[in-house]
PDB file of C-alpha atoms and ligand atoms in Angstrom:
ATOM      1  CA  MET A  13       3.180  10.315  28.971  1.00  0.00           C
ATOM      2  CA  SER A  14       3.829   8.423  25.647  1.00  0.00           C
ATOM      3  CA  SER A  15       7.230   6.457  25.697  1.00  0.00           C
ATOM      4  CA  PHE A  16       7.837   7.923  22.367  1.00  0.00           C
ATOM      5  CA  ALA A  17       7.371  11.304  23.730  1.00  0.00           C
ATOM      6  CA  PRO A  18      10.435  13.068  21.749  1.00  0.00           C
ATOM      7  CA  GLU A  19       9.446  11.563  18.185  1.00  0.00           C
ATOM      8  CA  LEU A  20       6.090  12.773  19.093  1.00  0.00           C
ATOM      9  CA  GLN A  21       7.161  16.372  19.887  1.00  0.00           C
ATOM     10  CA  THR A  22       9.784  16.179  17.209  1.00  0.00           C
ATOM     11  CA  LEU A  23       7.501  15.156  14.366  1.00  0.00           C
ATOM     12  CA  GLN A  24       4.684  17.151  15.750  1.00  0.00           C
ATOM     13  CA  GLU A  25       6.935  20.150  15.035  1.00  0.00           C
ATOM     14  CA  ARG A  26       7.809  19.305  11.638  1.00  0.00           C
ATOM     15  CA  LEU A  27       3.848  18.722  10.621  1.00  0.00           C
ATOM     16  CA  GLN A  28       2.951  21.927  12.205  1.00  0.00           C
ATOM     17  CA  ALA A  29       5.538  23.811  10.466  1.00  0.00           C
ATOM     18  CA  ALA A  30       4.417  21.984   7.056  1.00  0.00           C
ATOM     19  CA  LYS A  31       2.769  23.362   4.196  1.00  0.00           C
ATOM     20  CA  ARG A  32       2.942  20.157   2.150  1.00  0.00           C
ATOM     21  CA  ILE A  33       3.062  16.384   3.679  1.00  0.00           C
ATOM     22  CA  THR A  34       3.308  13.170   1.807  1.00  0.00           C
ATOM     23  CA  VAL A  35       2.863   9.904   3.502  1.00  0.00           C
ATOM     24  CA  LEU A  36       3.906   6.449   1.803  1.00  0.00           C
ATOM     25  CA  THR A  37       2.042   3.008   3.319  1.00  0.00           C
ATOM     26  CA  GLY A  38       2.826  -0.399   3.143  1.00  0.00           C
ATOM     27  CA  ALA A  39       1.460  -3.795   3.986  1.00  0.00           C
ATOM     28  CA  GLY A  40       2.290  -2.494   7.737  1.00  0.00           C
ATOM     29  CA  ILE A  41      -0.553  -0.174   8.513  1.00  0.00           C
ATOM     30  CA  SER A  42      -3.150  -2.942   7.449  1.00  0.00           C
ATOM     31  CA  ALA A  43      -1.426  -5.384   9.819  1.00  0.00           C
ATOM     32  CA  ALA A  44      -3.752  -4.704  12.556  1.00  0.00           C
ATOM     33  CA  SER A  45      -6.571  -4.872  10.371  1.00  0.00           C
ATOM     34  CA  GLY A  46      -5.877  -8.309   9.967  1.00  0.00           C
ATOM     35  CA  VAL A  47      -4.326  -8.240   6.405  1.00  0.00           C
ATOM     36  CA  PRO A  48      -1.697 -10.502   6.339  1.00  0.00           C
ATOM     37  CA  THR A  49       1.975  -8.899   5.058  1.00  0.00           C
ATOM     38  CA  PHE A  50       4.294 -10.673   2.986  1.00  0.00           C
ATOM     39  CA  ARG A  51       7.400 -10.761   5.066  1.00  0.00           C
ATOM     40  CA  GLY A  52       5.918 -11.631   8.300  1.00  0.00           C
ATOM     41  CA  ASP A  53       3.866 -14.268  10.113  1.00  0.00           C
ATOM     42  CA  GLY A  54       0.879 -15.198   7.341  1.00  0.00           C
ATOM     43  CA  GLY A  55       3.406 -14.393   4.440  1.00  0.00           C
ATOM     44  CA  LEU A  56       2.743 -18.011   3.522  1.00  0.00           C
ATOM     45  CA  TRP A  57      -0.176 -19.550   1.620  1.00  0.00           C
ATOM     46  CA  ARG A  58      -0.677 -23.607   1.120  1.00  0.00           C
ATOM     47  CA  ASN A  59       3.309 -23.424   1.615  1.00  0.00           C
ATOM     48  CA  HIS A  60       3.918 -20.676  -1.285  1.00  0.00           C
ATOM     49  CA  ARG A  61       5.561 -17.335  -0.237  1.00  0.00           C
ATOM     50  CA  SER A  62       3.429 -14.821  -0.760  1.00  0.00           C
ATOM     51  CA  GLN A  63       5.823 -13.157  -3.114  1.00  0.00           C
ATOM     52  CA  ASP A  64       6.693 -16.437  -5.670  1.00  0.00           C
ATOM     53  CA  LEU A  65       2.681 -15.869  -6.282  1.00  0.00           C
ATOM     54  CA  ALA A  66       2.464 -12.330  -6.882  1.00  0.00           C
ATOM     55  CA  THR A  67       4.661 -12.831 -10.514  1.00  0.00           C
ATOM     56  CA  PRO A  68       3.623 -12.925 -14.180  1.00  0.00           C
ATOM     57  CA  GLN A  69       5.663 -16.273 -14.406  1.00  0.00           C
ATOM     58  CA  ALA A  70       3.431 -18.121 -12.149  1.00  0.00           C
ATOM     59  CA  PHE A  71       0.036 -16.917 -13.528  1.00  0.00           C
ATOM     60  CA  GLU A  72       1.549 -17.699 -16.870  1.00  0.00           C
ATOM     61  CA  ARG A  73       2.450 -21.295 -15.479  1.00  0.00           C
ATOM     62  CA  ASP A  74      -0.212 -22.001 -13.006  1.00  0.00           C
ATOM     63  CA  PRO A  75      -2.966 -19.107 -13.285  1.00  0.00           C
ATOM     64  CA  LYS A  76      -5.359 -21.089 -11.657  1.00  0.00           C
ATOM     65  CA  LEU A  77      -3.646 -21.481  -8.465  1.00  0.00           C
ATOM     66  CA  VAL A  78      -2.883 -17.370  -8.683  1.00  0.00           C
ATOM     67  CA  TRP A  79      -6.274 -17.010  -8.774  1.00  0.00           C
ATOM     68  CA  GLU A  80      -6.495 -18.902  -5.909  1.00  0.00           C
ATOM     69  CA  PHE A  81      -4.320 -17.053  -4.036  1.00  0.00           C
ATOM     70  CA  TYR A  82      -6.255 -13.789  -4.961  1.00  0.00           C
ATOM     71  CA  GLN A  83      -9.733 -15.142  -4.310  1.00  0.00           C
ATOM     72  CA  TRP A  84      -8.436 -16.249  -0.594  1.00  0.00           C
ATOM     73  CA  ARG A  85      -6.543 -12.609  -0.198  1.00  0.00           C
ATOM     74  CA  ARG A  86      -9.934 -10.879  -1.284  1.00  0.00           C
ATOM     75  CA  ASN A  87     -11.808 -12.855   0.748  1.00  0.00           C
ATOM     76  CA  LYS A  88      -9.942 -12.344   3.701  1.00  0.00           C
ATOM     77  CA  VAL A  89      -9.645  -8.390   3.032  1.00  0.00           C
ATOM     78  CA  SER A  90     -13.474  -8.150   2.670  1.00  0.00           C
ATOM     79  CA  HIS A  91     -13.626  -8.819   6.075  1.00  0.00           C
ATOM     80  CA  CYS A  92     -10.964  -6.484   7.237  1.00  0.00           C
ATOM     81  CA  ARG A  93     -11.773  -2.885   8.788  1.00  0.00           C
ATOM     82  CA  PRO A  94     -10.086   0.392   8.627  1.00  0.00           C
ATOM     83  CA  ASN A  95      -7.667   0.800  12.178  1.00  0.00           C
ATOM     84  CA  ALA A  96      -6.808   3.744  13.856  1.00  0.00           C
ATOM     85  CA  ALA A  97      -4.002   4.411  11.766  1.00  0.00           C
ATOM     86  CA  HIS A  98      -5.788   4.388   8.319  1.00  0.00           C
ATOM     87  CA  GLU A  99      -8.651   6.671  10.420  1.00  0.00           C
ATOM     88  CA  VAL A 100      -5.676   9.033  11.249  1.00  0.00           C
ATOM     89  CA  LEU A 101      -4.421   9.554   7.539  1.00  0.00           C
ATOM     90  CA  ALA A 102      -8.100   9.933   5.935  1.00  0.00           C
ATOM     91  CA  GLU A 103      -8.408  12.817   8.176  1.00  0.00           C
ATOM     92  CA  TRP A 104      -5.452  14.694   7.315  1.00  0.00           C
ATOM     93  CA  SER A 105      -6.764  13.593   3.618  1.00  0.00           C
ATOM     94  CA  ARG A 106      -9.851  16.213   4.544  1.00  0.00           C
ATOM     95  CA  HIS A 107      -7.486  18.547   4.122  1.00  0.00           C
ATOM     96  CA  PRO A 108      -6.558  18.158   0.651  1.00  0.00           C
ATOM     97  CA  ASP A 109      -4.026  20.970  -0.529  1.00  0.00           C
ATOM     98  CA  GLY A 110      -1.498  19.864   1.775  1.00  0.00           C
ATOM     99  CA  PHE A 111      -1.377  16.154   1.522  1.00  0.00           C
ATOM    100  CA  GLN A 112      -0.909  13.259  -0.519  1.00  0.00           C
ATOM    101  CA  LEU A 113      -0.842   9.270   0.586  1.00  0.00           C
ATOM    102  CA  ILE A 114       0.896   6.837  -1.582  1.00  0.00           C
ATOM    103  CA  THR A 115      -0.299   3.502  -0.930  1.00  0.00           C
ATOM    104  CA  GLN A 116       1.659   0.164  -1.992  1.00  0.00           C
ATOM    105  CA  ASN A 117      -0.975  -1.616  -0.674  1.00  0.00           C
ATOM    106  CA  VAL A 118      -3.517  -3.243  -2.784  1.00  0.00           C
ATOM    107  CA  ASP A 119      -6.443  -3.600   0.006  1.00  0.00           C
ATOM    108  CA  GLY A 120      -8.588  -0.757  -0.527  1.00  0.00           C
ATOM    109  CA  LEU A 121      -8.710  -0.006   3.043  1.00  0.00           C
ATOM    110  CA  HIS A 122      -7.679   3.693   2.830  1.00  0.00           C
ATOM    111  CA  GLU A 123     -10.810   3.867   0.469  1.00  0.00           C
ATOM    112  CA  LEU A 124     -12.774   2.143   2.295  1.00  0.00           C
ATOM    113  CA  ALA A 125     -12.041   4.835   5.453  1.00  0.00           C
ATOM    114  CA  ASP A 126     -12.712   7.432   2.718  1.00  0.00           C
ATOM    115  CA  THR A 127      -9.163   8.965   2.153  1.00  0.00           C
ATOM    116  CA  ARG A 128      -8.595  11.598  -0.700  1.00  0.00           C
ATOM    117  CA  ASN A 129      -5.883  11.805  -3.149  1.00  0.00           C
ATOM    118  CA  VAL A 130      -4.663   8.083  -2.868  1.00  0.00           C
ATOM    119  CA  VAL A 131      -1.957   7.525  -5.489  1.00  0.00           C
ATOM    120  CA  ARG A 132      -2.310   3.217  -5.648  1.00  0.00           C
ATOM    121  CA  PHE A 133       0.971   2.727  -6.299  1.00  0.00           C
ATOM    122  CA  HIS A 134       0.523  -1.345  -6.901  1.00  0.00           C
ATOM    123  CA  GLY A 135      -3.441  -1.130  -7.955  1.00  0.00           C
ATOM    124  CA  THR A 136      -6.083  -2.972  -6.212  1.00  0.00           C
ATOM    125  CA  LEU A 137      -7.650  -6.802  -5.561  1.00  0.00           C
ATOM    126  CA  TRP A 138     -10.826  -5.063  -6.315  1.00  0.00           C
ATOM    127  CA  GLU A 139     -10.176  -4.350 -10.040  1.00  0.00           C
ATOM    128  CA  LEU A 140      -9.795  -7.221 -12.984  1.00  0.00           C
ATOM    129  CA  SER A 141      -7.790  -6.492 -15.950  1.00  0.00           C
ATOM    130  CA  CYS A 142      -7.375  -8.793 -19.329  1.00  0.00           C
ATOM    131  CA  TRP A 143      -4.180 -10.671 -19.272  1.00  0.00           C
ATOM    132  CA  ARG A 144      -3.397 -10.094 -22.888  1.00  0.00           C
ATOM    133  CA  ARG A 145      -4.378  -6.371 -22.542  1.00  0.00           C
ATOM    134  CA  CYS A 146      -6.986  -6.970 -25.633  1.00  0.00           C
ATOM    135  CA  PRO A 147      -7.235  -3.735 -27.337  1.00  0.00           C
ATOM    136  CA  GLU A 148     -11.203  -3.783 -26.593  1.00  0.00           C
ATOM    137  CA  SER A 149     -10.855  -3.564 -22.886  1.00  0.00           C
ATOM    138  CA  PRO A 150     -10.148  -0.687 -20.621  1.00  0.00           C
ATOM    139  CA  GLN A 151      -7.487  -0.647 -18.341  1.00  0.00           C
ATOM    140  CA  SER A 152      -8.876  -1.997 -15.551  1.00  0.00           C
ATOM    141  CA  TRP A 153     -12.678  -3.133 -14.716  1.00  0.00           C
ATOM    142  CA  GLU A 154     -13.950  -2.934 -11.439  1.00  0.00           C
ATOM    143  CA  ASP A 155     -15.258  -6.765  -9.859  1.00  0.00           C
ATOM    144  CA  ARG A 156     -16.109  -6.879  -5.842  1.00  0.00           C
ATOM    145  CA  SER A 157     -17.892 -10.204  -6.192  1.00  0.00           C
ATOM    146  CA  ASP A 158     -16.958 -12.869  -3.882  1.00  0.00           C
ATOM    147  CA  SER A 159     -18.119 -15.423  -5.939  1.00  0.00           C
ATOM    148  CA  LEU A 160     -15.330 -15.534  -9.153  1.00  0.00           C
ATOM    149  CA  PRO A 161     -15.479 -18.414 -11.180  1.00  0.00           C
ATOM    150  CA  PRO A 162     -12.189 -20.107 -10.742  1.00  0.00           C
ATOM    151  CA  LEU A 163     -10.681 -18.789 -14.214  1.00  0.00           C
ATOM    152  CA  PRO A 164     -12.215 -15.169 -14.408  1.00  0.00           C
ATOM    153  CA  GLN A 165     -12.400 -14.336 -18.086  1.00  0.00           C
ATOM    154  CA  CYS A 166     -12.198 -10.558 -19.460  1.00  0.00           C
ATOM    155  CA  PRO A 167     -16.095  -9.467 -20.618  1.00  0.00           C
ATOM    156  CA  PHE A 168     -14.036  -7.841 -23.764  1.00  0.00           C
ATOM    157  CA  CYS A 169     -12.565 -10.771 -25.583  1.00  0.00           C
ATOM    158  CA  GLY A 170     -13.467 -13.847 -23.309  1.00  0.00           C
ATOM    159  CA  GLY A 171      -9.517 -14.536 -22.856  1.00  0.00           C
ATOM    160  CA  LEU A 172      -8.729 -14.701 -19.451  1.00  0.00           C
ATOM    161  CA  ALA A 173      -8.618 -12.071 -16.821  1.00  0.00           C
ATOM    162  CA  ARG A 174      -6.122 -11.451 -14.065  1.00  0.00           C
ATOM    163  CA  PRO A 175      -6.203  -9.154 -10.919  1.00  0.00           C
ATOM    164  CA  ALA A 176      -5.450  -5.270 -11.509  1.00  0.00           C
ATOM    165  CA  VAL A 177      -2.589  -5.273  -9.187  1.00  0.00           C
ATOM    166  CA  VAL A 178       1.400  -4.911 -10.243  1.00  0.00           C
ATOM    167  CA  TRP A 179       3.163  -8.100  -9.512  1.00  0.00           C
ATOM    168  CA  PHE A 180       6.840  -7.932  -9.020  1.00  0.00           C
ATOM    169  CA  GLY A 181       8.936  -7.368 -11.744  1.00  0.00           C
ATOM    170  CA  GLU A 182       5.995  -5.493 -13.666  1.00  0.00           C
ATOM    171  CA  PRO A 183       6.634  -1.843 -14.195  1.00  0.00           C
ATOM    172  CA  ILE A 184       4.001   1.293 -12.799  1.00  0.00           C
ATOM    173  CA  ALA A 185       1.818   2.968 -15.107  1.00  0.00           C
ATOM    174  CA  PRO A 186       3.493   6.380 -16.140  1.00  0.00           C
ATOM    175  CA  HIS A 187       0.843   7.796 -15.034  1.00  0.00           C
ATOM    176  CA  VAL A 188       1.101   6.697 -11.251  1.00  0.00           C
ATOM    177  CA  LEU A 189       5.126   7.222 -11.502  1.00  0.00           C
ATOM    178  CA  GLN A 190       3.939  10.908 -12.361  1.00  0.00           C
ATOM    179  CA  ASN A 191       1.718  11.326  -9.779  1.00  0.00           C
ATOM    180  CA  ALA A 192       3.917   9.663  -7.437  1.00  0.00           C
ATOM    181  CA  ALA A 193       6.647  12.289  -8.569  1.00  0.00           C
ATOM    182  CA  ALA A 194       4.723  14.979  -7.791  1.00  0.00           C
ATOM    183  CA  ALA A 195       4.050  14.545  -4.365  1.00  0.00           C
ATOM    184  CA  LEU A 196       7.580  14.201  -3.577  1.00  0.00           C
ATOM    185  CA  HIS A 197       7.868  18.032  -3.724  1.00  0.00           C
ATOM    186  CA  CYS A 198       6.568  18.207   0.325  1.00  0.00           C
ATOM    187  CA  ASP A 199       7.736  19.606   3.681  1.00  0.00           C
ATOM    188  CA  VAL A 200       7.090  16.648   5.298  1.00  0.00           C
ATOM    189  CA  PHE A 201       7.430  12.807   4.409  1.00  0.00           C
ATOM    190  CA  ILE A 202       6.328   9.777   6.236  1.00  0.00           C
ATOM    191  CA  THR A 203       6.739   6.187   5.348  1.00  0.00           C
ATOM    192  CA  ILE A 204       4.474   3.861   6.947  1.00  0.00           C
ATOM    193  CA  GLY A 205       4.678  -0.187   7.231  1.00  0.00           C
ATOM    194  CA  THR A 206       6.793  -0.876   4.632  1.00  0.00           C
ATOM    195  CA  SER A 207       9.827  -3.097   4.562  1.00  0.00           C
ATOM    196  CA  ALA A 208      11.537  -0.719   2.301  1.00  0.00           C
ATOM    197  CA  LEU A 209      12.864  -3.201   0.031  1.00  0.00           C
ATOM    198  CA  VAL A 210      10.585  -3.164  -3.056  1.00  0.00           C
ATOM    199  CA  TYR A 211      11.833  -1.223  -5.759  1.00  0.00           C
ATOM    200  CA  PRO A 212      10.604   1.108  -7.461  1.00  0.00           C
ATOM    201  CA  ALA A 213       8.591   2.185  -4.360  1.00  0.00           C
ATOM    202  CA  ALA A 214      11.691   2.037  -1.635  1.00  0.00           C
ATOM    203  CA  GLY A 215      13.338   4.492  -3.924  1.00  0.00           C
ATOM    204  CA  LEU A 216      10.396   7.429  -3.281  1.00  0.00           C
ATOM    205  CA  ILE A 217      11.686   7.613   0.156  1.00  0.00           C
ATOM    206  CA  GLU A 218      15.136   7.783  -0.669  1.00  0.00           C
ATOM    207  CA  GLN A 219      14.124  10.694  -3.894  1.00  0.00           C
ATOM    208  CA  ALA A 220      11.886  12.522  -1.522  1.00  0.00           C
ATOM    209  CA  ALA A 221      14.682  13.182   1.075  1.00  0.00           C
ATOM    210  CA  ARG A 222      17.303  14.155  -1.955  1.00  0.00           C
ATOM    211  CA  GLU A 223      14.314  16.596  -2.503  1.00  0.00           C
ATOM    212  CA  GLY A 224      14.985  17.693   0.711  1.00  0.00           C
ATOM    213  CA  ALA A 225      11.906  16.715   2.807  1.00  0.00           C
ATOM    214  CA  TYR A 226      11.942  16.165   6.576  1.00  0.00           C
ATOM    215  CA  THR A 227      11.859  12.030   6.397  1.00  0.00           C
ATOM    216  CA  ALA A 228      10.471  10.403   8.972  1.00  0.00           C
ATOM    217  CA  GLU A 229       9.389   6.342   9.188  1.00  0.00           C
ATOM    218  CA  ILE A 230       7.402   4.307  11.385  1.00  0.00           C
ATOM    219  CA  ASN A 231       7.892   0.824  11.340  1.00  0.00           C
ATOM    220  CA  PRO A 232       8.168  -1.615  14.461  1.00  0.00           C
ATOM    221  CA  GLU A 233      11.188  -3.272  12.940  1.00  0.00           C
ATOM    222  CA  ALA A 234      14.662  -1.577  11.456  1.00  0.00           C
ATOM    223  CA  THR A 235      14.462  -1.587   7.371  1.00  0.00           C
ATOM    224  CA  PRO A 236      17.048  -0.154   4.861  1.00  0.00           C
ATOM    225  CA  ALA A 237      15.131   3.642   5.126  1.00  0.00           C
ATOM    226  CA  SER A 238      15.769   3.316   8.961  1.00  0.00           C
ATOM    227  CA  ARG A 239      19.486   4.305   8.243  1.00  0.00           C
ATOM    228  CA  PHE A 240      18.913   7.469   6.067  1.00  0.00           C
ATOM    229  CA  VAL A 241      15.760   9.043   7.504  1.00  0.00           C
ATOM    230  CA  ASP A 242      15.805  11.986   9.845  1.00  0.00           C
ATOM    231  CA  LEU A 243      13.070  10.017  12.148  1.00  0.00           C
ATOM    232  CA  PRO A 244      13.213   6.620  12.161  1.00  0.00           C
ATOM    233  CA  ILE A 245      10.169   5.764  15.037  1.00  0.00           C
ATOM    234  CA  ALA A 246      10.683   2.241  15.945  1.00  0.00           C
ATOM    235  CA  ALA A 247       6.278   1.700  16.996  1.00  0.00           C
ATOM    236  CA  SER A 248       2.614   0.131  15.123  1.00  0.00           C
ATOM    237  CA  ALA A 249       1.439   2.741  13.380  1.00  0.00           C
ATOM    238  CA  GLU A 250      -2.070   1.425  14.918  1.00  0.00           C
ATOM    239  CA  LYS A 251      -0.359   2.997  18.139  1.00  0.00           C
ATOM    240  CA  PHE A 252       1.812   6.089  17.213  1.00  0.00           C
ATOM    241  CA  LEU A 253      -0.676   7.884  14.825  1.00  0.00           C
ATOM    242  CA  PRO A 254      -3.791   8.292  17.485  1.00  0.00           C
ATOM    243  CA  LEU A 255      -0.976   9.679  19.868  1.00  0.00           C
ATOM    244  CA  LEU A 256      -0.016  12.069  16.642  1.00  0.00           C
ATOM    245  CA  GLU A 257      -3.489  13.440  16.451  1.00  0.00           C
ATOM    246  CA  LYS A 258      -3.868  13.155  20.313  1.00  0.00           C
ATOM    247  CA  PHE A 259      -0.306  14.990  21.786  1.00  0.00           C
ATOM    248  CA  ARG A 260      -1.365  17.550  18.382  1.00  0.00           C
ATOM    249  CA  ILE A 261       0.382  21.038  18.998  1.00  0.00           C
TER     250      ILE A 261
HETATM  251  P1  NAD B 325       6.012  -5.817   3.633  1.00  0.00           P
HETATM  252  O1  NAD B 325       5.199  -7.001   3.966  1.00  0.00           O
HETATM  253  O2  NAD B 325       7.517  -6.068   2.690  1.00  0.00           O
HETATM  254  O3  NAD B 325       6.608  -5.349   4.839  1.00  0.00           O
HETATM  255  C1  NAD B 325       5.300  -4.693   5.987  1.00  0.00           C
HETATM  256  C2  NAD B 325       6.084  -4.127   6.776  1.00  0.00           C
HETATM  257  O4  NAD B 325       5.371  -3.534   7.870  1.00  0.00           O
HETATM  258  C3  NAD B 325       7.317  -4.599   7.660  1.00  0.00           C
HETATM  259  O5  NAD B 325       8.739  -3.861   7.428  1.00  0.00           O
HETATM  260  C4  NAD B 325       6.637  -4.663   9.042  1.00  0.00           C
HETATM  261  O6  NAD B 325       7.927  -4.454  10.102  1.00  0.00           O
HETATM  262  C5  NAD B 325       5.877  -3.810   8.975  1.00  0.00           C
HETATM  263  N1  NAD B 325       5.035  -3.717   9.765  1.00  0.00           N
HETATM  264  C6  NAD B 325       4.548  -5.516  10.446  1.00  0.00           C
HETATM  265  N2  NAD B 325       3.415  -4.425  11.249  1.00  0.00           N
HETATM  266  C7  NAD B 325       3.136  -3.094  11.540  1.00  0.00           C
HETATM  267  C8  NAD B 325       2.648  -2.344  12.036  1.00  0.00           C
HETATM  268  N3  NAD B 325       1.522  -2.919  12.718  1.00  0.00           N
HETATM  269  N4  NAD B 325       2.598  -1.019  11.653  1.00  0.00           N
HETATM  270  C9  NAD B 325       3.712  -0.464  11.293  1.00  0.00           C
HETATM  271  N5  NAD B 325       4.237  -1.082  10.544  1.00  0.00           N
HETATM  272  C10 NAD B 325       4.517  -2.439  10.738  1.00  0.00           C
HETATM  273  O7  NAD B 325       5.234  -5.001   2.731  1.00  0.00           O
HETATM  274  P2  NAD B 325       5.397  -4.193   1.709  1.00  0.00           P
HETATM  275  O8  NAD B 325       6.844  -3.191   2.214  1.00  0.00           O
HETATM  276  O9  NAD B 325       4.036  -2.912   1.547  1.00  0.00           O
HETATM  277  O10 NAD B 325       5.788  -4.843   0.424  1.00  0.00           O
HETATM  278  C11 NAD B 325       5.175  -5.741   0.007  1.00  0.00           C
HETATM  279  C12 NAD B 325       4.024  -5.390  -1.354  1.00  0.00           C
HETATM  280  O11 NAD B 325       3.211  -6.336  -1.538  1.00  0.00           O
HETATM  281  C13 NAD B 325       3.554  -4.170  -1.249  1.00  0.00           C
HETATM  282  O12 NAD B 325       4.287  -3.482  -2.382  1.00  0.00           O
HETATM  283  C14 NAD B 325       2.327  -4.699  -1.542  1.00  0.00           C
HETATM  284  O13 NAD B 325       1.782  -4.279  -2.896  1.00  0.00           O
HETATM  285  C15 NAD B 325       1.875  -6.064  -1.367  1.00  0.00           C
HETATM  286  N6  NAD B 325       0.860  -6.308  -0.483  1.00  0.00           N
HETATM  287  C16 NAD B 325      -0.220  -5.540  -0.315  1.00  0.00           C
HETATM  288  C17 NAD B 325      -0.911  -6.108   0.926  1.00  0.00           C
HETATM  289  C18 NAD B 325      -2.045  -4.995   1.648  1.00  0.00           C
HETATM  290  O14 NAD B 325      -2.629  -4.826   0.635  1.00  0.00           O
HETATM  291  N7  NAD B 325      -2.359  -4.811   2.676  1.00  0.00           N
HETATM  292  C19 NAD B 325      -0.575  -6.637   2.046  1.00  0.00           C
HETATM  293  C20 NAD B 325       0.413  -7.858   1.536  1.00  0.00           C
HETATM  294  C21 NAD B 325       1.703  -7.465   0.406  1.00  0.00           C
END
């Protein structure tokens, strides 16, 4: 029997009774796939803190450096595969009426696991957008090439292109906020693998609790959310989620 037996039983009962389930994921769910988190080991790249490169100010100052960081991340992620935790959520998403996933991750691993109903809160590494947001360009365009030039260009105006991810200090697109807000009307809200430090994403957990959802957290480390969720579970996602499936009532 797993050492998580009480947590497993409680969460299974809640899930069983729930009509609507929403899951919020962060970098921790992809850690077992080999994608570095921002705050754990591997959060440094050439002695730069990842958080210091993922900003519009860093790009304004040195676009080549920021693009080198993103080319490194794209290259690393392109060798990563979804893990057992992504697979369980993908399976849940095949009952789309009652399931919604909001991810802060930009790695595309949920999509690779064939997860439906994904709200990409912070964009994706696999799309680019125009740095100057020229009127000719769409909001973003897909580019999965593994050999981008050192300074990719906007194909519409010839200016600089940037990764279509939301950087620290940038606003979330209104339609994404709307979709996330709609997903908060749920019976069970589970937050998985996020440090719950980056707003507004972290605020979704508090908001779901305020709206009456039963809240659970799956994270081996305590976070600010651990104090107020109904069920904090100190476990890694790739171990706990498959147990939840295995011991399904
Ligand atoms: P974070 O790096 O701040 O925190 C990661 C959290 O995952 C930590 O609380 C850690 O304890 C937990 N964790 C580590 N291993 C885990 C495991 N096996 N199972 C469950 N949890 C585990 O990440 P964040 O909260 O997502 O915020 C950083 C922001 O940076 C994100 O919003 C995202 O946009 C970006 N980011 C994305 C990726 C990605 O796409 N994979 C990776 C790093 C950062």
